[in-house]
């Protein structure tokens, strides 16, 4: 099976690349914008045909949540319009599409774990662009899987875990919000789950949405404390409210996702976020 991975220089794309050698039955084509620009529909179609692609894993996207507020056209082009191109091309050539979306589509007004069929309420340019990308896939109706995830971190790229390690070493104290609650997700766990489930996803008869994050619940404050504890950093972390740390884009106050659907349908187990965090930090500190 030939698999095209877009956005391969990002956190999830890099984790998929790291695991690729464990899946000798797959022929991988790892691309980022320099090798394949997903906003160029003609180039994408040509690539899919020339390399006989059976599955596209789209990890590319516009992820600068705050910058998106001043660059809405860029965010929509990458997170929605281009996703529509991928869905159309995958369907045309009977390929599967695995697309990564986000907990941000829910806006954060719920107060219990979110199911796949709950109505999204995007409340920022970024979240609207990601929701529009999902809609592009759903209206196309091909063999596609949308995976919503949350609070992604990795040994690769820039993320909250690396920032907390760096700032924890540089400063005596930090302020971190405690009133936004969700679940950290190790990109290595998500990557492994995707690769394990692709052989089953390619046989799905219709588009499906699944939620995947690590198990457990945390605030960003809890997350920061855990990072410092595991990394052996002694820095005072102060809990603050979101209103005391204003940012251009709204964040969900609550975005814990219910993972029962993916667990029951495919019989997978998901690690707790603290266990996976320890594994990732060990790699970061090596």
PDB file of C-alpha atoms in Angstrom:
ATOM      1  CA  UNK A   1       0.000   0.000   0.000  1.00  0.00           C
ATOM      2  CA  UNK A   2       1.423   3.373  -1.044  1.00  0.00           C
ATOM      3  CA  UNK A   3       0.833   6.138   1.517  1.00  0.00           C
ATOM      4  CA  UNK A   4       1.281   9.853   0.919  1.00  0.00           C
ATOM      5  CA  UNK A   5       1.963  11.836   4.102  1.00  0.00           C
ATOM      6  CA  UNK A   6       1.557  15.597   3.726  1.00  0.00           C
ATOM      7  CA  UNK A   7       3.028  18.084   6.189  1.00  0.00           C
ATOM      8  CA  UNK A   8       5.764  15.609   7.062  1.00  0.00           C
ATOM      9  CA  UNK A   9       8.011  18.204   8.744  1.00  0.00           C
ATOM     10  CA  UNK A  10       5.410  18.892  11.433  1.00  0.00           C
ATOM     11  CA  UNK A  11       5.034  17.125  14.767  1.00  0.00           C
ATOM     12  CA  UNK A  12       2.727  14.319  13.632  1.00  0.00           C
ATOM     13  CA  UNK A  13       4.355  13.955  10.223  1.00  0.00           C
ATOM     14  CA  UNK A  14       7.761  13.602  11.876  1.00  0.00           C
ATOM     15  CA  UNK A  15       6.444  10.953  14.279  1.00  0.00           C
ATOM     16  CA  UNK A  16       4.954   9.018  11.337  1.00  0.00           C
ATOM     17  CA  UNK A  17       8.331   9.207   9.585  1.00  0.00           C
ATOM     18  CA  UNK A  18      10.032   7.918  12.738  1.00  0.00           C
ATOM     19  CA  UNK A  19       7.725   4.870  12.813  1.00  0.00           C
ATOM     20  CA  UNK A  20       7.754   4.158   9.056  1.00  0.00           C
ATOM     21  CA  UNK A  21      10.486   1.508   9.280  1.00  0.00           C
ATOM     22  CA  UNK A  22       8.207  -0.608  11.495  1.00  0.00           C
ATOM     23  CA  UNK A  23       5.674  -0.911   8.652  1.00  0.00           C
ATOM     24  CA  UNK A  24       7.508  -2.608   5.748  1.00  0.00           C
ATOM     25  CA  UNK A  25       4.235  -3.375   3.930  1.00  0.00           C
ATOM     26  CA  UNK A  26       3.644   0.335   3.372  1.00  0.00           C
ATOM     27  CA  UNK A  27       5.395   2.392   0.716  1.00  0.00           C
ATOM     28  CA  UNK A  28       5.710   5.868   2.223  1.00  0.00           C
ATOM     29  CA  UNK A  29       5.977   9.181   0.400  1.00  0.00           C
ATOM     30  CA  UNK A  30       6.743  11.890   2.956  1.00  0.00           C
ATOM     31  CA  UNK A  31       6.196  15.397   1.596  1.00  0.00           C
ATOM     32  CA  UNK A  32       6.097  18.909   2.945  1.00  0.00           C
ATOM     33  CA  UNK A  33       5.355  22.135   1.103  1.00  0.00           C
ATOM     34  CA  UNK A  34       8.695  22.094  -0.766  1.00  0.00           C
ATOM     35  CA  UNK A  35       7.955  18.655  -2.249  1.00  0.00           C
ATOM     36  CA  UNK A  36       4.184  18.996  -2.619  1.00  0.00           C
ATOM     37  CA  UNK A  37       2.054  22.083  -2.099  1.00  0.00           C
ATOM     38  CA  UNK A  38      -1.434  20.853  -1.171  1.00  0.00           C
ATOM     39  CA  UNK A  39      -2.932  24.193  -2.268  1.00  0.00           C
ATOM     40  CA  UNK A  40      -1.983  23.198  -5.851  1.00  0.00           C
ATOM     41  CA  UNK A  41      -4.720  20.765  -6.879  1.00  0.00           C
ATOM     42  CA  UNK A  42      -3.087  19.874 -10.198  1.00  0.00           C
ATOM     43  CA  UNK A  43       0.237  19.026  -8.506  1.00  0.00           C
ATOM     44  CA  UNK A  44      -1.488  16.869  -5.887  1.00  0.00           C
ATOM     45  CA  UNK A  45      -3.466  14.940  -8.509  1.00  0.00           C
ATOM     46  CA  UNK A  46      -0.342  14.366 -10.574  1.00  0.00           C
ATOM     47  CA  UNK A  47       1.538  13.090  -7.497  1.00  0.00           C
ATOM     48  CA  UNK A  48      -1.269  10.689  -6.547  1.00  0.00           C
ATOM     49  CA  UNK A  49      -1.407   9.262 -10.082  1.00  0.00           C
ATOM     50  CA  UNK A  50       2.362   9.062 -10.654  1.00  0.00           C
ATOM     51  CA  UNK A  51       3.019   7.278  -7.351  1.00  0.00           C
ATOM     52  CA  UNK A  52      -0.107   5.096  -7.352  1.00  0.00           C
ATOM     53  CA  UNK A  53      -1.185   6.413  -3.934  1.00  0.00           C
ATOM     54  CA  UNK A  54      -3.703   4.265  -2.026  1.00  0.00           C
ATOM     55  CA  UNK A  55      -4.008   6.433   1.085  1.00  0.00           C
ATOM     56  CA  UNK A  56      -3.358  10.108   1.860  1.00  0.00           C
ATOM     57  CA  UNK A  57      -2.586  11.031   5.467  1.00  0.00           C
ATOM     58  CA  UNK A  58      -3.012  14.778   5.707  1.00  0.00           C
ATOM     59  CA  UNK A  59      -1.045  16.203   8.615  1.00  0.00           C
ATOM     60  CA  UNK A  60      -0.447  19.521   6.810  1.00  0.00           C
ATOM     61  CA  UNK A  61      -2.283  22.616   7.921  1.00  0.00           C
ATOM     62  CA  UNK A  62      -2.207  26.175   9.141  1.00  0.00           C
ATOM     63  CA  UNK A  63      -1.631  25.812  12.888  1.00  0.00           C
ATOM     64  CA  UNK A  64      -0.732  29.365  14.034  1.00  0.00           C
ATOM     65  CA  UNK A  65      -3.932  29.801  16.050  1.00  0.00           C
ATOM     66  CA  UNK A  66      -3.456  33.481  16.939  1.00  0.00           C
ATOM     67  CA  UNK A  67      -1.866  34.551  13.653  1.00  0.00           C
ATOM     68  CA  UNK A  68      -4.886  33.100  11.827  1.00  0.00           C
ATOM     69  CA  UNK A  69      -6.986  35.973  13.205  1.00  0.00           C
ATOM     70  CA  UNK A  70      -5.047  38.356  10.932  1.00  0.00           C
ATOM     71  CA  UNK A  71      -4.508  35.836   8.094  1.00  0.00           C
ATOM     72  CA  UNK A  72      -7.957  34.294   7.593  1.00  0.00           C
ATOM     73  CA  UNK A  73      -7.483  33.680   3.865  1.00  0.00           C
ATOM     74  CA  UNK A  74      -4.279  31.703   4.423  1.00  0.00           C
ATOM     75  CA  UNK A  75      -5.875  29.637   7.182  1.00  0.00           C
ATOM     76  CA  UNK A  76      -8.944  28.845   5.064  1.00  0.00           C
ATOM     77  CA  UNK A  77      -6.841  27.968   2.012  1.00  0.00           C
ATOM     78  CA  UNK A  78      -4.701  25.445   3.905  1.00  0.00           C
ATOM     79  CA  UNK A  79      -7.230  24.073   6.377  1.00  0.00           C
ATOM     80  CA  UNK A  80     -10.377  24.005   4.244  1.00  0.00           C
ATOM     81  CA  UNK A  81      -9.976  24.593   0.494  1.00  0.00           C
ATOM     82  CA  UNK A  82      -6.918  22.337   0.180  1.00  0.00           C
ATOM     83  CA  UNK A  83      -8.605  19.633   2.237  1.00  0.00           C
ATOM     84  CA  UNK A  84     -11.427  19.719  -0.264  1.00  0.00           C
ATOM     85  CA  UNK A  85      -8.892  19.151  -3.050  1.00  0.00           C
ATOM     86  CA  UNK A  86      -7.447  16.131  -1.227  1.00  0.00           C
ATOM     87  CA  UNK A  87     -10.917  14.667  -0.642  1.00  0.00           C
ATOM     88  CA  UNK A  88     -11.908  15.087  -4.287  1.00  0.00           C
ATOM     89  CA  UNK A  89      -8.673  13.571  -5.606  1.00  0.00           C
ATOM     90  CA  UNK A  90      -8.772  10.661  -3.152  1.00  0.00           C
ATOM     91  CA  UNK A  91     -12.338   9.859  -4.195  1.00  0.00           C
ATOM     92  CA  UNK A  92     -11.550  10.177  -7.922  1.00  0.00           C
ATOM     93  CA  UNK A  93      -8.772   7.585  -7.680  1.00  0.00           C
ATOM     94  CA  UNK A  94     -10.468   5.361  -5.067  1.00  0.00           C
ATOM     95  CA  UNK A  95      -7.852   6.227  -2.454  1.00  0.00           C
ATOM     96  CA  UNK A  96      -8.499   6.715   1.263  1.00  0.00           C
ATOM     97  CA  UNK A  97      -7.993   9.970   3.111  1.00  0.00           C
ATOM     98  CA  UNK A  98      -7.011  10.322   6.769  1.00  0.00           C
ATOM     99  CA  UNK A  99      -7.324  13.938   7.870  1.00  0.00           C
ATOM    100  CA  UNK A 100      -6.309  15.444  11.221  1.00  0.00           C
ATOM    101  CA  UNK A 101      -8.665  17.918  12.855  1.00  0.00           C
ATOM    102  CA  UNK A 102      -8.885  19.492  16.281  1.00  0.00           C
ATOM    103  CA  UNK A 103     -10.800  19.801  19.558  1.00  0.00           C
ATOM    104  CA  UNK A 104     -10.932  23.562  18.884  1.00  0.00           C
ATOM    105  CA  UNK A 105     -13.939  23.046  16.573  1.00  0.00           C
ATOM    106  CA  UNK A 106     -16.105  22.711  19.696  1.00  0.00           C
ATOM    107  CA  UNK A 107     -15.467  26.177  21.093  1.00  0.00           C
ATOM    108  CA  UNK A 108     -15.418  24.901  24.662  1.00  0.00           C
ATOM    109  CA  UNK A 109     -18.991  25.519  25.816  1.00  0.00           C
ATOM    110  CA  UNK A 110     -19.672  21.886  26.732  1.00  0.00           C
ATOM    111  CA  UNK A 111     -18.940  20.473  30.184  1.00  0.00           C
ATOM    112  CA  UNK A 112     -18.747  16.710  29.621  1.00  0.00           C
ATOM    113  CA  UNK A 113     -16.561  14.609  27.283  1.00  0.00           C
ATOM    114  CA  UNK A 114     -17.328  15.376  23.643  1.00  0.00           C
ATOM    115  CA  UNK A 115     -18.739  12.754  21.271  1.00  0.00           C
ATOM    116  CA  UNK A 116     -18.135  12.730  17.536  1.00  0.00           C
ATOM    117  CA  UNK A 117     -21.738  13.631  16.757  1.00  0.00           C
ATOM    118  CA  UNK A 118     -21.941  16.697  18.973  1.00  0.00           C
ATOM    119  CA  UNK A 119     -22.425  19.938  17.062  1.00  0.00           C
ATOM    120  CA  UNK A 120     -19.193  21.933  16.695  1.00  0.00           C
ATOM    121  CA  UNK A 121     -19.232  25.611  17.666  1.00  0.00           C
ATOM    122  CA  UNK A 122     -16.010  27.063  16.231  1.00  0.00           C
ATOM    123  CA  UNK A 123     -15.272  30.495  17.706  1.00  0.00           C
ATOM    124  CA  UNK A 124     -12.021  31.612  16.034  1.00  0.00           C
ATOM    125  CA  UNK A 125     -10.633  31.866  12.501  1.00  0.00           C
ATOM    126  CA  UNK A 126      -8.461  28.799  13.102  1.00  0.00           C
ATOM    127  CA  UNK A 127     -11.295  26.672  14.488  1.00  0.00           C
ATOM    128  CA  UNK A 128     -13.663  27.749  11.702  1.00  0.00           C
ATOM    129  CA  UNK A 129     -11.048  26.852   9.083  1.00  0.00           C
ATOM    130  CA  UNK A 130     -10.599  23.392  10.608  1.00  0.00           C
ATOM    131  CA  UNK A 131     -14.361  22.871  10.842  1.00  0.00           C
ATOM    132  CA  UNK A 132     -14.756  23.936   7.209  1.00  0.00           C
ATOM    133  CA  UNK A 133     -12.098  21.359   6.280  1.00  0.00           C
ATOM    134  CA  UNK A 134     -14.152  18.652   7.971  1.00  0.00           C
ATOM    135  CA  UNK A 135     -17.228  19.814   6.056  1.00  0.00           C
ATOM    136  CA  UNK A 136     -15.346  19.635   2.756  1.00  0.00           C
ATOM    137  CA  UNK A 137     -14.590  15.966   3.468  1.00  0.00           C
ATOM    138  CA  UNK A 138     -18.105  15.116   4.626  1.00  0.00           C
ATOM    139  CA  UNK A 139     -19.792  16.661   1.586  1.00  0.00           C
ATOM    140  CA  UNK A 140     -17.404  14.800  -0.727  1.00  0.00           C
ATOM    141  CA  UNK A 141     -18.438  11.438   0.763  1.00  0.00           C
ATOM    142  CA  UNK A 142     -15.395   9.323  -0.086  1.00  0.00           C
ATOM    143  CA  UNK A 143     -13.471   6.738   1.943  1.00  0.00           C
ATOM    144  CA  UNK A 144     -12.260   9.252   4.472  1.00  0.00           C
ATOM    145  CA  UNK A 145     -11.494   9.393   8.181  1.00  0.00           C
ATOM    146  CA  UNK A 146     -11.395  12.623  10.173  1.00  0.00           C
ATOM    147  CA  UNK A 147      -9.415  12.274  13.397  1.00  0.00           C
ATOM    148  CA  UNK A 148      -9.962  15.055  15.924  1.00  0.00           C
ATOM    149  CA  UNK A 149      -7.155  15.357  18.438  1.00  0.00           C
ATOM    150  CA  UNK A 150      -6.080  17.818  21.139  1.00  0.00           C
ATOM    151  CA  UNK A 151      -3.072  19.517  22.733  1.00  0.00           C
ATOM    152  CA  UNK A 152      -0.561  17.755  20.491  1.00  0.00           C
ATOM    153  CA  UNK A 153       3.107  17.607  21.512  1.00  0.00           C
ATOM    154  CA  UNK A 154       6.158  15.683  20.342  1.00  0.00           C
ATOM    155  CA  UNK A 155       9.915  15.414  20.469  1.00  0.00           C
ATOM    156  CA  UNK A 156       9.802  17.266  17.127  1.00  0.00           C
ATOM    157  CA  UNK A 157       8.877  20.856  16.316  1.00  0.00           C
ATOM    158  CA  UNK A 158       7.688  23.561  18.685  1.00  0.00           C
ATOM    159  CA  UNK A 159       5.098  22.753  21.337  1.00  0.00           C
ATOM    160  CA  UNK A 160       3.940  23.427  24.884  1.00  0.00           C
ATOM    161  CA  UNK A 161       6.139  20.732  26.449  1.00  0.00           C
ATOM    162  CA  UNK A 162       9.340  22.097  24.921  1.00  0.00           C
ATOM    163  CA  UNK A 163       8.345  25.654  25.806  1.00  0.00           C
ATOM    164  CA  UNK A 164       7.702  24.717  29.442  1.00  0.00           C
ATOM    165  CA  UNK A 165      11.072  22.950  29.663  1.00  0.00           C
ATOM    166  CA  UNK A 166      12.888  25.948  28.167  1.00  0.00           C
ATOM    167  CA  UNK A 167      11.094  28.591  30.241  1.00  0.00           C
ATOM    168  CA  UNK A 168      11.299  26.461  33.375  1.00  0.00           C
ATOM    169  CA  UNK A 169      15.088  26.473  33.055  1.00  0.00           C
ATOM    170  CA  UNK A 170      15.263  30.193  32.251  1.00  0.00           C
ATOM    171  CA  UNK A 171      12.874  31.602  34.882  1.00  0.00           C
ATOM    172  CA  UNK A 172      12.115  31.324  38.582  1.00  0.00           C
ATOM    173  CA  UNK A 173       8.345  31.405  38.058  1.00  0.00           C
ATOM    174  CA  UNK A 174       5.728  31.054  35.305  1.00  0.00           C
ATOM    175  CA  UNK A 175       2.044  31.868  34.953  1.00  0.00           C
ATOM    176  CA  UNK A 176      -0.112  29.218  33.255  1.00  0.00           C
ATOM    177  CA  UNK A 177      -3.896  29.179  32.789  1.00  0.00           C
ATOM    178  CA  UNK A 178      -5.847  26.714  34.933  1.00  0.00           C
ATOM    179  CA  UNK A 179      -9.379  27.293  33.579  1.00  0.00           C
ATOM    180  CA  UNK A 180      -8.889  25.641  30.178  1.00  0.00           C
ATOM    181  CA  UNK A 181      -9.358  21.881  30.494  1.00  0.00           C
ATOM    182  CA  UNK A 182      -8.603  19.187  27.932  1.00  0.00           C
ATOM    183  CA  UNK A 183      -6.217  16.298  27.309  1.00  0.00           C
ATOM    184  CA  UNK A 184      -2.575  16.402  26.157  1.00  0.00           C
ATOM    185  CA  UNK A 185      -1.844  14.054  23.256  1.00  0.00           C
ATOM    186  CA  UNK A 186       1.562  12.590  22.440  1.00  0.00           C
ATOM    187  CA  UNK A 187       1.927  12.713  18.663  1.00  0.00           C
ATOM    188  CA  UNK A 188       3.866   9.431  18.798  1.00  0.00           C
ATOM    189  CA  UNK A 189       0.783   7.642  20.173  1.00  0.00           C
ATOM    190  CA  UNK A 190      -1.466   9.182  17.533  1.00  0.00           C
ATOM    191  CA  UNK A 191       0.981   8.299  14.749  1.00  0.00           C
ATOM    192  CA  UNK A 192       1.151   4.666  15.856  1.00  0.00           C
ATOM    193  CA  UNK A 193      -2.648   4.439  16.059  1.00  0.00           C
ATOM    194  CA  UNK A 194      -3.019   5.859  12.541  1.00  0.00           C
ATOM    195  CA  UNK A 195      -0.537   3.376  11.071  1.00  0.00           C
ATOM    196  CA  UNK A 196      -2.132   0.452  12.921  1.00  0.00           C
ATOM    197  CA  UNK A 197      -5.636   1.374  11.754  1.00  0.00           C
ATOM    198  CA  UNK A 198      -4.992   2.362   8.112  1.00  0.00           C
ATOM    199  CA  UNK A 199      -5.475  -1.252   6.876  1.00  0.00           C
ATOM    200  CA  UNK A 200      -8.935  -1.204   8.483  1.00  0.00           C
ATOM    201  CA  UNK A 201      -9.804   2.360   7.574  1.00  0.00           C
ATOM    202  CA  UNK A 202      -9.248   1.722   3.858  1.00  0.00           C
ATOM    203  CA  UNK A 203     -12.200  -0.697   4.003  1.00  0.00           C
ATOM    204  CA  UNK A 204     -14.665   1.780   5.506  1.00  0.00           C
ATOM    205  CA  UNK A 205     -17.695   2.321   3.299  1.00  0.00           C
ATOM    206  CA  UNK A 206     -18.320   5.939   4.300  1.00  0.00           C
ATOM    207  CA  UNK A 207     -16.671   8.938   5.874  1.00  0.00           C
ATOM    208  CA  UNK A 208     -16.175   8.571   9.640  1.00  0.00           C
ATOM    209  CA  UNK A 209     -15.125  10.967  12.399  1.00  0.00           C
ATOM    210  CA  UNK A 210     -13.132   9.640  15.358  1.00  0.00           C
ATOM    211  CA  UNK A 211     -11.834  11.333  18.498  1.00  0.00           C
ATOM    212  CA  UNK A 212      -8.327  10.483  19.668  1.00  0.00           C
ATOM    213  CA  UNK A 213      -6.343  11.971  22.523  1.00  0.00           C
ATOM    214  CA  UNK A 214      -4.510  10.351  25.380  1.00  0.00           C
ATOM    215  CA  UNK A 215      -6.597   9.263  28.356  1.00  0.00           C
ATOM    216  CA  UNK A 216      -7.149  11.497  31.353  1.00  0.00           C
ATOM    217  CA  UNK A 217      -7.903  15.168  31.911  1.00  0.00           C
ATOM    218  CA  UNK A 218      -5.749  18.204  32.677  1.00  0.00           C
ATOM    219  CA  UNK A 219      -5.648  21.965  32.699  1.00  0.00           C
ATOM    220  CA  UNK A 220      -2.680  23.693  31.056  1.00  0.00           C
ATOM    221  CA  UNK A 221      -1.495  24.428  34.617  1.00  0.00           C
ATOM    222  CA  UNK A 222      -1.605  20.703  35.497  1.00  0.00           C
ATOM    223  CA  UNK A 223       0.190  19.931  32.239  1.00  0.00           C
ATOM    224  CA  UNK A 224       2.961  22.429  33.006  1.00  0.00           C
ATOM    225  CA  UNK A 225       3.449  21.056  36.546  1.00  0.00           C
ATOM    226  CA  UNK A 226       3.733  17.521  35.158  1.00  0.00           C
ATOM    227  CA  UNK A 227       6.298  18.596  32.556  1.00  0.00           C
ATOM    228  CA  UNK A 228       8.493  20.198  35.220  1.00  0.00           C
ATOM    229  CA  UNK A 229       8.141  17.290  37.628  1.00  0.00           C
ATOM    230  CA  UNK A 230       9.121  14.706  35.003  1.00  0.00           C
ATOM    231  CA  UNK A 231      11.941  16.862  33.611  1.00  0.00           C
ATOM    232  CA  UNK A 232      13.330  17.585  37.098  1.00  0.00           C
ATOM    233  CA  UNK A 233      12.832  21.334  36.771  1.00  0.00           C
ATOM    234  CA  UNK A 234      12.322  23.497  39.872  1.00  0.00           C
ATOM    235  CA  UNK A 235      10.281  26.509  38.814  1.00  0.00           C
ATOM    236  CA  UNK A 236       7.234  27.971  40.558  1.00  0.00           C
ATOM    237  CA  UNK A 237       4.158  27.654  38.334  1.00  0.00           C
ATOM    238  CA  UNK A 238       1.312  30.015  39.204  1.00  0.00           C
ATOM    239  CA  UNK A 239      -2.266  29.191  38.143  1.00  0.00           C
ATOM    240  CA  UNK A 240      -3.987  32.126  36.403  1.00  0.00           C
ATOM    241  CA  UNK A 241      -7.322  32.678  34.662  1.00  0.00           C
ATOM    242  CA  UNK A 242      -7.607  33.000  30.890  1.00  0.00           C
ATOM    243  CA  UNK A 243      -8.781  36.613  31.265  1.00  0.00           C
ATOM    244  CA  UNK A 244      -5.358  37.427  32.738  1.00  0.00           C
ATOM    245  CA  UNK A 245      -3.541  36.038  29.706  1.00  0.00           C
ATOM    246  CA  UNK A 246      -5.425  37.512  26.719  1.00  0.00           C
ATOM    247  CA  UNK A 247      -4.631  36.194  23.228  1.00  0.00           C
ATOM    248  CA  UNK A 248      -6.039  37.167  19.803  1.00  0.00           C
ATOM    249  CA  UNK A 249      -7.887  33.840  19.290  1.00  0.00           C
ATOM    250  CA  UNK A 250     -10.425  32.336  21.681  1.00  0.00           C
ATOM    251  CA  UNK A 251      -9.537  28.965  23.238  1.00  0.00           C
ATOM    252  CA  UNK A 252     -11.972  26.269  24.359  1.00  0.00           C
ATOM    253  CA  UNK A 253     -12.563  26.279  28.116  1.00  0.00           C
ATOM    254  CA  UNK A 254     -13.460  22.577  27.984  1.00  0.00           C
ATOM    255  CA  UNK A 255     -12.470  20.195  25.186  1.00  0.00           C
ATOM    256  CA  UNK A 256     -12.067  16.739  26.742  1.00  0.00           C
ATOM    257  CA  UNK A 257     -12.987  14.221  24.045  1.00  0.00           C
ATOM    258  CA  UNK A 258     -14.813  10.919  24.453  1.00  0.00           C
ATOM    259  CA  UNK A 259     -12.769   8.138  22.781  1.00  0.00           C
ATOM    260  CA  UNK A 260     -15.260   5.279  23.208  1.00  0.00           C
ATOM    261  CA  UNK A 261     -16.049   5.082  19.481  1.00  0.00           C
ATOM    262  CA  UNK A 262     -12.490   4.451  18.277  1.00  0.00           C
ATOM    263  CA  UNK A 263     -11.738   2.153  21.237  1.00  0.00           C
ATOM    264  CA  UNK A 264     -14.803  -0.036  20.784  1.00  0.00           C
ATOM    265  CA  UNK A 265     -14.827  -0.136  16.987  1.00  0.00           C
ATOM    266  CA  UNK A 266     -11.160  -1.127  16.669  1.00  0.00           C
ATOM    267  CA  UNK A 267     -10.325  -2.637  20.073  1.00  0.00           C
ATOM    268  CA  UNK A 268      -7.480  -0.242  20.816  1.00  0.00           C
ATOM    269  CA  UNK A 269      -6.156   0.865  24.191  1.00  0.00           C
ATOM    270  CA  UNK A 270      -4.954   4.430  24.715  1.00  0.00           C
ATOM    271  CA  UNK A 271      -2.195   5.380  27.195  1.00  0.00           C
ATOM    272  CA  UNK A 272      -2.738   7.928  29.955  1.00  0.00           C
ATOM    273  CA  UNK A 273      -1.290  11.332  29.154  1.00  0.00           C
ATOM    274  CA  UNK A 274       1.151  11.316  32.075  1.00  0.00           C
ATOM    275  CA  UNK A 275       2.691   7.992  30.990  1.00  0.00           C
ATOM    276  CA  UNK A 276       3.149   9.182  27.411  1.00  0.00           C
ATOM    277  CA  UNK A 277       4.498  12.537  28.574  1.00  0.00           C
ATOM    278  CA  UNK A 278       7.275  10.755  30.491  1.00  0.00           C
ATOM    279  CA  UNK A 279       8.235   8.809  27.341  1.00  0.00           C
ATOM    280  CA  UNK A 280       8.339  11.949  25.211  1.00  0.00           C
ATOM    281  CA  UNK A 281      10.302  14.035  27.729  1.00  0.00           C
ATOM    282  CA  UNK A 282      12.915  11.291  27.987  1.00  0.00           C
ATOM    283  CA  UNK A 283      13.409  11.618  24.206  1.00  0.00           C
ATOM    284  CA  UNK A 284      13.512  15.419  24.331  1.00  0.00           C
ATOM    285  CA  UNK A 285      16.149  15.421  27.097  1.00  0.00           C
ATOM    286  CA  UNK A 286      18.413  12.823  25.461  1.00  0.00           C
TER     287      UNK A 286
END
